[in-house]
Short mmCIF file of C-alpha atoms in Angstrom, two decimals:
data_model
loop_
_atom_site.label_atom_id
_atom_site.label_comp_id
_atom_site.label_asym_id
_atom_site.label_seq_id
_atom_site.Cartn_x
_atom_site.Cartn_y
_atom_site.Cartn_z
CA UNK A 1 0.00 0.00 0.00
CA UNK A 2 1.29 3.22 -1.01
CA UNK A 3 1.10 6.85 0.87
CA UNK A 4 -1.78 8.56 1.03
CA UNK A 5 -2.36 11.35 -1.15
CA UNK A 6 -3.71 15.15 -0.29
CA UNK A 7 -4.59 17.54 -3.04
CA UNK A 8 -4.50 21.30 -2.84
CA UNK A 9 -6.64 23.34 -4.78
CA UNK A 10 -8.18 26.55 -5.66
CA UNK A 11 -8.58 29.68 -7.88
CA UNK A 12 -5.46 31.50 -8.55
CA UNK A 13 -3.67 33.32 -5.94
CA UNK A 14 -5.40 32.02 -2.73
CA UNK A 15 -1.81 30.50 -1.25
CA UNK A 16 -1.90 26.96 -2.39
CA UNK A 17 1.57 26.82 -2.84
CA UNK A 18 2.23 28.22 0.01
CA UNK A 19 0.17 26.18 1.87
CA UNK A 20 2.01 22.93 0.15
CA UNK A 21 5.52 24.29 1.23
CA UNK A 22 4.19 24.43 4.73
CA UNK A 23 2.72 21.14 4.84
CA UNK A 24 6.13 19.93 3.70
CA UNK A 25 8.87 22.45 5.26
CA UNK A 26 10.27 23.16 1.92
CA UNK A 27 10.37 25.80 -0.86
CA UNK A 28 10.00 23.69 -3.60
CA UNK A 29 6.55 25.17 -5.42
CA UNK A 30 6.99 28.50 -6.88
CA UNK A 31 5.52 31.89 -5.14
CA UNK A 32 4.98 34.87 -6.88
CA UNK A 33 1.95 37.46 -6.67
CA UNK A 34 1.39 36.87 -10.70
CA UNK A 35 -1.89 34.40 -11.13
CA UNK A 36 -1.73 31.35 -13.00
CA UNK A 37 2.35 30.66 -11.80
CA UNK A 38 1.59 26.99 -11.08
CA UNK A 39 0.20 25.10 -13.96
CA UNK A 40 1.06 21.04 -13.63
CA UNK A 41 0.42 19.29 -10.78
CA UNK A 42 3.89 19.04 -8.84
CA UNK A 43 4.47 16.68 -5.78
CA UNK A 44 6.05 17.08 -2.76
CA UNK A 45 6.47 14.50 0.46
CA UNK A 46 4.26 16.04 3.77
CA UNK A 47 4.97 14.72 7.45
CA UNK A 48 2.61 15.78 10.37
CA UNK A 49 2.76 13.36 13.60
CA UNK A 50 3.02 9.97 12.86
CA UNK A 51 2.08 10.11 9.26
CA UNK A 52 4.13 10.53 5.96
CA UNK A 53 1.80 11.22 2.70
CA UNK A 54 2.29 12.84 -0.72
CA UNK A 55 0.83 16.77 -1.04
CA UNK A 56 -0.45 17.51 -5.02
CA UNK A 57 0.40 21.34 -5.90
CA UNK A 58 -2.28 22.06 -8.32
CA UNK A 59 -2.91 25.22 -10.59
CA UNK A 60 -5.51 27.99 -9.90
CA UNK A 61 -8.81 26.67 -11.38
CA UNK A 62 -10.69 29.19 -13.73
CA UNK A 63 -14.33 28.02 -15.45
CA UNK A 64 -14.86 31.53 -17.76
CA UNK A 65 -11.97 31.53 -19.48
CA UNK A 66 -10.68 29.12 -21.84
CA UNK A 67 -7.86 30.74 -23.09
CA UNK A 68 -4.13 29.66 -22.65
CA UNK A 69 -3.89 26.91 -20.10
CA UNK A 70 -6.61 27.13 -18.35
CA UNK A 71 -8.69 23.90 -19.61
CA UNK A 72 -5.16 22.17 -19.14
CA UNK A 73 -5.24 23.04 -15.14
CA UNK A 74 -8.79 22.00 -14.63
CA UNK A 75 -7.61 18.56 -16.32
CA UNK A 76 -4.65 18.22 -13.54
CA UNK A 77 -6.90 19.26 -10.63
CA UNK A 78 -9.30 16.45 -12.08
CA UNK A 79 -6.42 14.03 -12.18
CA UNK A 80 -5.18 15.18 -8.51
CA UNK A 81 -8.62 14.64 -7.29
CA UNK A 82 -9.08 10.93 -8.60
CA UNK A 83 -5.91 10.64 -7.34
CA UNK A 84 -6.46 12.28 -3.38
CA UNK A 85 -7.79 10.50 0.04
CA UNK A 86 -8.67 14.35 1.03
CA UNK A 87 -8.88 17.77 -1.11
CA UNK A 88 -7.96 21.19 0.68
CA UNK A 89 -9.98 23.73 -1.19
CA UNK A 90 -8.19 26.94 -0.32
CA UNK A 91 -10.13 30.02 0.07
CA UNK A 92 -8.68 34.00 0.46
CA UNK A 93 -10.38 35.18 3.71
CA UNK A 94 -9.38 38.89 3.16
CA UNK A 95 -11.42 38.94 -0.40
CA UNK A 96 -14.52 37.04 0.89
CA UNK A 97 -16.55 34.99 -1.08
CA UNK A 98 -16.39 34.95 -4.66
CA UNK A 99 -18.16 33.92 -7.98
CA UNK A 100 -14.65 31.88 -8.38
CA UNK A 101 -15.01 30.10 -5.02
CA UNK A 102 -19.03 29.26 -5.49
CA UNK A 103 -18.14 27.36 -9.43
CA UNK A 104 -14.95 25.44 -7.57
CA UNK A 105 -17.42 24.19 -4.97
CA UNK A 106 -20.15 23.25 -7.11
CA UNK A 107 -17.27 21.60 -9.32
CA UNK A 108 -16.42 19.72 -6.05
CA UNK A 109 -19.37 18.32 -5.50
CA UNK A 110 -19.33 15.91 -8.38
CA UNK A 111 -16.02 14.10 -6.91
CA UNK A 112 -16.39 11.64 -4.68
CA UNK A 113 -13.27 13.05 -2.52
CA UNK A 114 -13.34 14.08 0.87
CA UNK A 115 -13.35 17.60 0.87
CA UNK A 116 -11.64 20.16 3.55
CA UNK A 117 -12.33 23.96 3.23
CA UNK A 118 -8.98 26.43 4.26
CA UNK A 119 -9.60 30.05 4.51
CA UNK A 120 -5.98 31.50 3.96
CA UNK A 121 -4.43 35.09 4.77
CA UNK A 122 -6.41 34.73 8.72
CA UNK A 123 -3.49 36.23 10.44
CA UNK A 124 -5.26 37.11 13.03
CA UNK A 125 -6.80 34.89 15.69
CA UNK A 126 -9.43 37.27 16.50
CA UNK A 127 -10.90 38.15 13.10
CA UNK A 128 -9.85 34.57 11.34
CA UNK A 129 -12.81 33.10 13.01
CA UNK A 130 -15.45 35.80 12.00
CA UNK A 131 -13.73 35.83 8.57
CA UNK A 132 -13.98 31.95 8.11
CA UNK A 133 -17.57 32.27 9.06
CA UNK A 134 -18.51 33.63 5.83
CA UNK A 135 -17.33 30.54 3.87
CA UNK A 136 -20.00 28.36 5.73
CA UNK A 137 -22.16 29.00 2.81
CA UNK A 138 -20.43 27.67 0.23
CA UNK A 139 -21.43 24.22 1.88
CA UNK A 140 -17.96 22.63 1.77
CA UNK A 141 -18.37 21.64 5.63
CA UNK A 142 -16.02 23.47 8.84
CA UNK A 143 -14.08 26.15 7.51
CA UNK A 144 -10.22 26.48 8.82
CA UNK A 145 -9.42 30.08 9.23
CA UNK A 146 -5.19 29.59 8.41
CA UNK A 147 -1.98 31.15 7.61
CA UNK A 148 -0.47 29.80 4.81
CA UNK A 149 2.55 31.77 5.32
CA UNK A 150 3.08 32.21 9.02
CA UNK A 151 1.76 28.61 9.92
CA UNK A 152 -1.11 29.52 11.87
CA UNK A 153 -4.00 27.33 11.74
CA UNK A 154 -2.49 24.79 9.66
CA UNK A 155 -1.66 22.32 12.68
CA UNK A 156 -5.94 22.10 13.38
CA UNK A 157 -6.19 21.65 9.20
CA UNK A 158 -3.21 18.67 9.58
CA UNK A 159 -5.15 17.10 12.02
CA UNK A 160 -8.22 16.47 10.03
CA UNK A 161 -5.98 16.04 7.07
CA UNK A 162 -4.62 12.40 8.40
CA UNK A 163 -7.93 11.53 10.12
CA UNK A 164 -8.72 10.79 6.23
CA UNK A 165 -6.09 8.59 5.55
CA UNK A 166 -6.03 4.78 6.17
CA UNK A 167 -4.84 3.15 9.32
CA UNK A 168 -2.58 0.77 7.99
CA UNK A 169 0.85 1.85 7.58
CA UNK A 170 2.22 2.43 4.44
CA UNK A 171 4.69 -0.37 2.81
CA UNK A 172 7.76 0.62 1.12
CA UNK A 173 8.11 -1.88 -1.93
CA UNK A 174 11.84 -1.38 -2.28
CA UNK A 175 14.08 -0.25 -0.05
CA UNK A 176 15.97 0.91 -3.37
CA UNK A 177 16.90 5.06 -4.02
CA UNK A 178 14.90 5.96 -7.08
CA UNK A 179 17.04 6.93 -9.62
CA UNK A 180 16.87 10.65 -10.62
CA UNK A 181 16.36 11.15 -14.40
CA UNK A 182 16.46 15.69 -15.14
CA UNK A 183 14.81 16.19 -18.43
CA UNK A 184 16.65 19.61 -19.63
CA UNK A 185 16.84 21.37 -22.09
CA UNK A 186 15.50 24.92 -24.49
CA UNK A 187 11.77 25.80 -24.05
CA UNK A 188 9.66 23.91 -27.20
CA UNK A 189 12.18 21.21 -27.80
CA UNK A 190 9.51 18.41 -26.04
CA UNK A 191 10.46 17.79 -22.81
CA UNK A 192 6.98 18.00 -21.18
CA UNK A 193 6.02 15.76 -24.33
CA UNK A 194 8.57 12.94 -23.24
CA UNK A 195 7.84 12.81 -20.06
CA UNK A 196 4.00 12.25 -21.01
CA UNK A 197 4.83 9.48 -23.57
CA UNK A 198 6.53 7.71 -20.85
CA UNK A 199 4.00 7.53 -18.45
CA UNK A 200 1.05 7.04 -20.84
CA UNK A 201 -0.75 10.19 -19.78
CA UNK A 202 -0.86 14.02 -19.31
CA UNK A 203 1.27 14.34 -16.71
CA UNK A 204 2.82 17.67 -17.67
CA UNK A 205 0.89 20.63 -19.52
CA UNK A 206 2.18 20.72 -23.45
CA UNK A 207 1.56 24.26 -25.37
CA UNK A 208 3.46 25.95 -27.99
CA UNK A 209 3.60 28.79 -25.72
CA UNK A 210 7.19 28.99 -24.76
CA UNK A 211 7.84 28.79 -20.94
CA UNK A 212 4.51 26.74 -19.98
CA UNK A 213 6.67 24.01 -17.57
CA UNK A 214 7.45 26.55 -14.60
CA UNK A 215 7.66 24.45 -11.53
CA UNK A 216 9.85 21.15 -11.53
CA UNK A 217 7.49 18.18 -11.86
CA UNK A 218 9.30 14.88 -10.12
CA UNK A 219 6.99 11.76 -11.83
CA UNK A 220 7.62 7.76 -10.48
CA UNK A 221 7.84 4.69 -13.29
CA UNK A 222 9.39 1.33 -12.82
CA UNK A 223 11.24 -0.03 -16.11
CA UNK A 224 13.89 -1.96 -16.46
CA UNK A 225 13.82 -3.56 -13.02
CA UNK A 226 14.59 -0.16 -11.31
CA UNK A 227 12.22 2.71 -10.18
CA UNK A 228 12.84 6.20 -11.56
CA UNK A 229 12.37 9.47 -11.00
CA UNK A 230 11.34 11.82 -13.66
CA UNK A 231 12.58 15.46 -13.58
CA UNK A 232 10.27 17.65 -15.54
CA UNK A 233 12.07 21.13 -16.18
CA UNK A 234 11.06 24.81 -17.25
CA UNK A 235 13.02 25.50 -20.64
CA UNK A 236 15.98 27.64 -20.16
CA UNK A 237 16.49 30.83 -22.49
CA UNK A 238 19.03 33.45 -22.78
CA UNK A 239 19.73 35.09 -19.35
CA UNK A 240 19.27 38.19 -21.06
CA UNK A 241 16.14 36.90 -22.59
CA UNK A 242 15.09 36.70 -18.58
CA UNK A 243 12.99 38.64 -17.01
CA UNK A 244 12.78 38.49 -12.96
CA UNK A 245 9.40 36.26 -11.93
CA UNK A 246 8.34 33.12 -12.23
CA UNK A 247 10.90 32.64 -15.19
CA UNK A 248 13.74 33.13 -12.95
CA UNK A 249 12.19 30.98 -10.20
CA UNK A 250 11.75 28.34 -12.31
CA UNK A 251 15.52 28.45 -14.33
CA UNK A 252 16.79 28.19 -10.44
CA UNK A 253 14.70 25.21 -10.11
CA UNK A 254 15.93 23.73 -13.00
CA UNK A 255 19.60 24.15 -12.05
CA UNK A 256 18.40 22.83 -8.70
CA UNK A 257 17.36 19.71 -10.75
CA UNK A 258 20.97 19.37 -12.77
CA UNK A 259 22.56 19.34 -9.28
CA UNK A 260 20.20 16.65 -7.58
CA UNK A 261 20.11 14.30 -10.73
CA UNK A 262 22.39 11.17 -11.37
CA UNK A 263 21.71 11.02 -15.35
CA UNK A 264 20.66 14.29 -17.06
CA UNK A 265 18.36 14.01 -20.42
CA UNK A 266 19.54 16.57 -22.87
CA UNK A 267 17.16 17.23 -25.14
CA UNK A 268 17.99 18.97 -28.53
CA UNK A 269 15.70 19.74 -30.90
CA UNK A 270 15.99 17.55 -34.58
CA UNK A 271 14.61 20.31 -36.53
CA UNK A 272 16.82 23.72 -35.49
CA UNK A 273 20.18 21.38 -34.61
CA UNK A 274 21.88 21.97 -31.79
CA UNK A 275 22.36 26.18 -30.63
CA UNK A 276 24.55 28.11 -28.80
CA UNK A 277 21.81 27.61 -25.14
CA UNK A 278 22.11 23.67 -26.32
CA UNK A 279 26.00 23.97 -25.51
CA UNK A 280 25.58 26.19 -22.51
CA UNK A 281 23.34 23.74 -21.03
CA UNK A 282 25.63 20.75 -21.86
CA UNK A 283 28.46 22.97 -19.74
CA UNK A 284 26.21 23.18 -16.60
CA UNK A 285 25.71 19.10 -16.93
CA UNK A 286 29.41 18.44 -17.55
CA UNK A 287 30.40 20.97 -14.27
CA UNK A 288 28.08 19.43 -12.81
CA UNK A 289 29.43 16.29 -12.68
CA UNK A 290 26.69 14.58 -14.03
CA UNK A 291 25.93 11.55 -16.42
CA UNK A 292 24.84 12.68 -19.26
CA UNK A 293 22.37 11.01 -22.41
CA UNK A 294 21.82 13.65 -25.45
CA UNK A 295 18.09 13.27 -26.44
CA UNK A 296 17.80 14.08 -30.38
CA UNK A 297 13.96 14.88 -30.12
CA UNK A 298 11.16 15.70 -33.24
CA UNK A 299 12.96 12.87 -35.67
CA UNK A 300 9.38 12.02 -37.24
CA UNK A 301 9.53 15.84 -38.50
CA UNK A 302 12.90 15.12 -40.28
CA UNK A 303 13.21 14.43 -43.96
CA UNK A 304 15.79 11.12 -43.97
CA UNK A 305 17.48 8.68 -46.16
CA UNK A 306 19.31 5.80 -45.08
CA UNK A 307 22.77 8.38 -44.57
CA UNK A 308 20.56 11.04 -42.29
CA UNK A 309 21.21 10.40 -38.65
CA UNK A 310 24.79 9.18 -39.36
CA UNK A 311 25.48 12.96 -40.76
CA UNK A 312 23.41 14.70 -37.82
CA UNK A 313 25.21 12.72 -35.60
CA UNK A 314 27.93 14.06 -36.59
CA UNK A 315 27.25 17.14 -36.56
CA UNK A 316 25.28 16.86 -33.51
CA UNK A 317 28.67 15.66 -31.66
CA UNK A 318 30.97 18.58 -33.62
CA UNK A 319 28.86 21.06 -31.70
CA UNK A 320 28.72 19.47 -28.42
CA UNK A 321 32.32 18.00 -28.63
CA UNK A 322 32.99 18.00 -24.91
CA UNK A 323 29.74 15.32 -24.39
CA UNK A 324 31.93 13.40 -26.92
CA UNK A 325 31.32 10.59 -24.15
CA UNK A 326 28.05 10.68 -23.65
CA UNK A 327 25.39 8.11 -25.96
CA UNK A 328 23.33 9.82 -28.17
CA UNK A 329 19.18 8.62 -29.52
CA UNK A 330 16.71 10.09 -31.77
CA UNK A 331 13.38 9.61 -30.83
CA UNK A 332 9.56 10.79 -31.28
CA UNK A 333 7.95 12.26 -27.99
CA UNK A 334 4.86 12.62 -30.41
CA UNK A 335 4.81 9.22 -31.91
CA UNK A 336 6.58 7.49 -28.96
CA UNK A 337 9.50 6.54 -31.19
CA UNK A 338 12.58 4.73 -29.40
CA UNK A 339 11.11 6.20 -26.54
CA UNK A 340 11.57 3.39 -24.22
CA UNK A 341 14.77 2.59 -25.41
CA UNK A 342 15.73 5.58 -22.74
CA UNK A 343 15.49 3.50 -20.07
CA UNK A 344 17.87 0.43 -21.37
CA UNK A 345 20.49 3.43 -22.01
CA UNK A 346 20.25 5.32 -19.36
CA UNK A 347 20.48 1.66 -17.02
CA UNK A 348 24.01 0.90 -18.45
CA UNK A 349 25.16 4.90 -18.27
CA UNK A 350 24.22 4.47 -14.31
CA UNK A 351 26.13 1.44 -14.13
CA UNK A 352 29.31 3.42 -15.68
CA UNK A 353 28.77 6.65 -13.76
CA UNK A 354 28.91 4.60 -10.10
CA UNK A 355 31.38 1.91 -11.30
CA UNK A 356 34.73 1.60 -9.49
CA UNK A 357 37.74 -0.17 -11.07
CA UNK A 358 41.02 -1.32 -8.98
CA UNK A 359 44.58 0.75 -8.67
CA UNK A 360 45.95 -1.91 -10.34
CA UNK A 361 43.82 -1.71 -13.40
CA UNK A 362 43.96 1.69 -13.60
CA UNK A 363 48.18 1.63 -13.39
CA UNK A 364 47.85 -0.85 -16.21
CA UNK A 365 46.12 1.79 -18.48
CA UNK A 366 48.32 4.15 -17.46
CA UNK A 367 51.38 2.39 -18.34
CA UNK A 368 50.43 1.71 -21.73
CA UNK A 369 48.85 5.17 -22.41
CA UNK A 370 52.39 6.41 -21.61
CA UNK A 371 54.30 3.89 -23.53
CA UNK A 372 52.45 4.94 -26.56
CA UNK A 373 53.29 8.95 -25.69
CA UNK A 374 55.47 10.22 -22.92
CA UNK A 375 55.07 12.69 -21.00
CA UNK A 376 55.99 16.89 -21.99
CA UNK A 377 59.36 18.28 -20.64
CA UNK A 378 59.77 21.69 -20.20
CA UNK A 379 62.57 24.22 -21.83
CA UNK A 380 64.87 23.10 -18.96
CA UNK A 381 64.69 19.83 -19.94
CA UNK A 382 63.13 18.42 -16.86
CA UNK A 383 60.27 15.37 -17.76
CA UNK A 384 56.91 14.88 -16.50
CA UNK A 385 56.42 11.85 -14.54
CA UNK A 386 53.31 9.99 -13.38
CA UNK A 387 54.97 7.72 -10.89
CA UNK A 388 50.63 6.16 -10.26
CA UNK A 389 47.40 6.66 -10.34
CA UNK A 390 43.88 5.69 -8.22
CA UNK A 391 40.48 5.92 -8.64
CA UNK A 392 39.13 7.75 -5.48
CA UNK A 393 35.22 7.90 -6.08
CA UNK A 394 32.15 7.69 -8.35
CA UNK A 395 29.45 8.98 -9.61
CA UNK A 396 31.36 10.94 -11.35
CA UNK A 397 34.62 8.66 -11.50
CA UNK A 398 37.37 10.51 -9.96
CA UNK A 399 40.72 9.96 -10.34
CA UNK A 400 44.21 11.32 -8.72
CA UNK A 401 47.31 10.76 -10.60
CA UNK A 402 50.13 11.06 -8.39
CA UNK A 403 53.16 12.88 -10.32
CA UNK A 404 56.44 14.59 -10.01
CA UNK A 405 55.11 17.85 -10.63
CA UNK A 406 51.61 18.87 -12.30
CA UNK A 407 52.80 22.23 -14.22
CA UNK A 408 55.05 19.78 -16.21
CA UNK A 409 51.27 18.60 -17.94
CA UNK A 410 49.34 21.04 -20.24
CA UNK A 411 46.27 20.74 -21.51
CA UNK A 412 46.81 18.74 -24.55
CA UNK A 413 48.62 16.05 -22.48
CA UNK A 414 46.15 16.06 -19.90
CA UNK A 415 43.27 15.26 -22.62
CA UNK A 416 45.54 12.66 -23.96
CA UNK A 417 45.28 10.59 -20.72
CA UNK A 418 41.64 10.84 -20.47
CA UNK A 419 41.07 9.90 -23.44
CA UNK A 420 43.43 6.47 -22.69
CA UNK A 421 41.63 6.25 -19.45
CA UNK A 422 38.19 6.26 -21.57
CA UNK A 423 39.55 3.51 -24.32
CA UNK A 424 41.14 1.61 -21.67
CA UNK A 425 38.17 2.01 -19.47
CA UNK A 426 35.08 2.91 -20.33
CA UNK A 427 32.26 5.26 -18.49
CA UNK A 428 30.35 5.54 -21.19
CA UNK A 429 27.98 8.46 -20.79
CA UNK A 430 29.81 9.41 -17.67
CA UNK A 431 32.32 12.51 -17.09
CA UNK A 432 35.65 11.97 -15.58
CA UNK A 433 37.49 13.83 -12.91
CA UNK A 434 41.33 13.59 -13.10
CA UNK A 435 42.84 15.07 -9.96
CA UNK A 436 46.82 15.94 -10.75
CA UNK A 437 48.92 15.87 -7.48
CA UNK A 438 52.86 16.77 -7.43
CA UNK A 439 55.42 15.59 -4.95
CA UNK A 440 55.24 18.83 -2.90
CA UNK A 441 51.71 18.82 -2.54
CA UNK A 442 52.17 15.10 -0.57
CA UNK A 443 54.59 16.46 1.36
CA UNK A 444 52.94 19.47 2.50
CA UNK A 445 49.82 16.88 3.31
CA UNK A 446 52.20 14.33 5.15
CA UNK A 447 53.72 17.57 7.22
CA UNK A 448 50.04 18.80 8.26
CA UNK A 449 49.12 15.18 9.33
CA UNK A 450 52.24 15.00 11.09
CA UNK A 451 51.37 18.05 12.82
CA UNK A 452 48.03 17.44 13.90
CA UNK A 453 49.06 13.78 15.15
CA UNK A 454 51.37 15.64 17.56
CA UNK A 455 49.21 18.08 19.08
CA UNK A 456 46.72 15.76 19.31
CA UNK A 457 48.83 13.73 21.69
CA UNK A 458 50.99 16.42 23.28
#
């Protein structure tokens, strides 16, 4: 049995993301004064007593207008509703009832969920009671007077919350980490799309308006023996192309998502090839330290003959040379294409990005990558040395080489050995780390343990 489920919803800019954070101590669903910020349902993980459940963020509802996404957020409150043991219908208790509030409730009342009723923006002990009274009329039951923001209230709300939820305790079904899949990449080049082929359904809202995907929306699928978690992300543009808002919110979220992933979907778009954002992206992954697939996405929209994807590959890789280790696919989002093949790839770049391999394996390399070049020497004559080398962790493999001194190695000899440590190795999809340590730098170490030993014991 899985954890019960709460959904939050509302019209726009009542506090329902607010409320969310609180339920779940975090700052993970965007706040900004600007209506219609959230428009997917995003999840987050709630805790009050004894109980652990999942909280659905859900977009402001609207019934007059059908313009933009509107009809696209009353489908995800629908879904988080089918979904919910309990709904929290939030309410603003400084604007009173509105025509807004009296359509959600009727709306309500053809779900079979248990409904709650939260009158936000009571700061006030005193008046929060007389300005909950109001809502009695809508006929959604008790009305909470709360503060989203400052907590108030929302420990009375809780309480009611979990009275919903079953009594048995919820069973994990693997003691496994998920592993965490960030789906980045331009606005329009199909990332919401993706995600929605895999899971069979609407998960994330898909427009031709650029910058729809705001929040980061985390989705759950089991393939390939292994459960995953899907990171949605907003589309990043220009930073000058940025405005501050919700656009900036969400292109720190997605950052947010680079750094907590272990494999990184980059998704390029088929159609305008790869741009100069593709490559700044593919810097942030490869800083990052991250394992890395490159998503060729719209491939149903390209003219091809049997030579195509051979040449775009190439040209793909020539403009994102340093991903030159990481596996490239073309797929469909729209006709599903390949899709699934993600998930075989992505299995055997996890495998490479968390493998370890023995000091005596990686000497081996080592010796034969410098067999087949030496190392530099400078004008004074004096010769690099790399007397060994270790791995010394994953995900990404790292690497020290131990040497005589590192200013004897420039670039082009330090690429050289990577590239013999890749051949020789392997890590696929993965960056590497190569760490270059000279003979002072041990001794300096060995002096400062020394040190520390002896005032330790003196």
């Amino acid at each position: 049995m899985g954890l019960s489920t709460v959904a939050i919803i509302g019209r726009p800019n009542v506090g329902k993301s607010t409320l969310a954070n609180r339920f779940c101590q975090s700052r993970e669903a965007i706040i900004h004064d600007q209506p219609g910020v959230t428009r997917d349902r995003t999840y987050q993980r709630g805790f009050w007593c004894n109980s652990e459940f999942n909280v659905i963020d859900t977009g402001g509802i609207v019934f007059n207008d059908d313009s933009e996404f509107f009809p696209e957020i009353r489908n995800q409150a629908n879904i988080a509703l089918q979904e919910a043991q309990v709904a929290i219908v939030v309410v603003d208790g400084q604007q009173g009832i509105t025509a807004a509030d009296e359509s959600i409730a009727e709306f309500l009342r053809g779900h079979k969920c248990p409904v709650l009723l939260a009158v936000n923006k009571c700061e006030s002990p005193e008046q929060g009671l007389s300005m909950a009274a109001e809502f009695w009329s809508l006929g959604l039951g008790e009305p909470f007077p709360i503060s989203a923001i400052h907590g108030a209230g929302t420990g009375d709300l809780l309480d009611k919350v979990v009275s919903y939820f079953p009594n048995e305790k919820a069973v994990a079904s693997s003691d496994e980490q998920p592993i965490r899949l960030a789906i980045i990449g331009r606005p329009n080049v199909g990332k919401s799309s993706l995600l929605n082929t895999i899971c069979g359904e609407n998960r994330s809202i898909v427009s031709p308006i650029r910058g729809t995907t705001r929040d980061t929306v985390d989705t759950y699928v089991e393939r390939e023996n292994h459960r995953w978690q899907l990171i949605d992300t907003a589309g990043i543009r220009r930073r000058r192309s940025v405005d501050y808002g919700p656009e900036l919110f969400s292109i720190n979220r997605t950052f947010k998502a680079i750094e907590r992933s272990d494999i990184c979907l980059l998704v390029v778009d088929a159609i305008d090839s790869v741009t100069e954002q593709d490559q700044r992206l593919a810097g942030r992954i490869e800083d990052e330290g991250r394992a890395c697939i490159i998503v060729v996405n719209k491939w149903d929209a390209i003219m091809k003959d049997s030579h195509t994807m051979a040449t775009m590959e190439k040209d793909f890789r020539n403009k994102l040379y340093f991903l030159d280790w990481a596996p490239m696919i073309f797929i469909s989002a729209l006709t599903g294409q390949r899709v699934q093949s993600l998930f075989s790839i992505a299995k055997i770049v996890l495998e490479q990005y968390r493998r370890r391999v023995t000091t005596s394996v990686v000497n081996e390399v080592l010796k034969e990558a410098i067999g087949w070049r030496s190392p530099p020497s400078n004008r004074g004559g004096r010769q690099g040395r790399i007397y060994y080398g270790t791995q010394v962790a994953t995900s990404p493999p790292s690497f020290t080489l131990f040497v005589n001194d590192p200013k004897l190695f420039g670039e082009t000899y330090r690429r050289y050995i990577e590239r013999q440590i890749r051949e020789g190795l392997g890590f696929e999809g993965s960056p590497l780390k190569i760490f270059w340590r000279g003979k002072q730098q041990r001794d300096a170490e060995r002096d400062l343990s020394r040190q520390y030993s002896y005032l330790n014991n003196h």
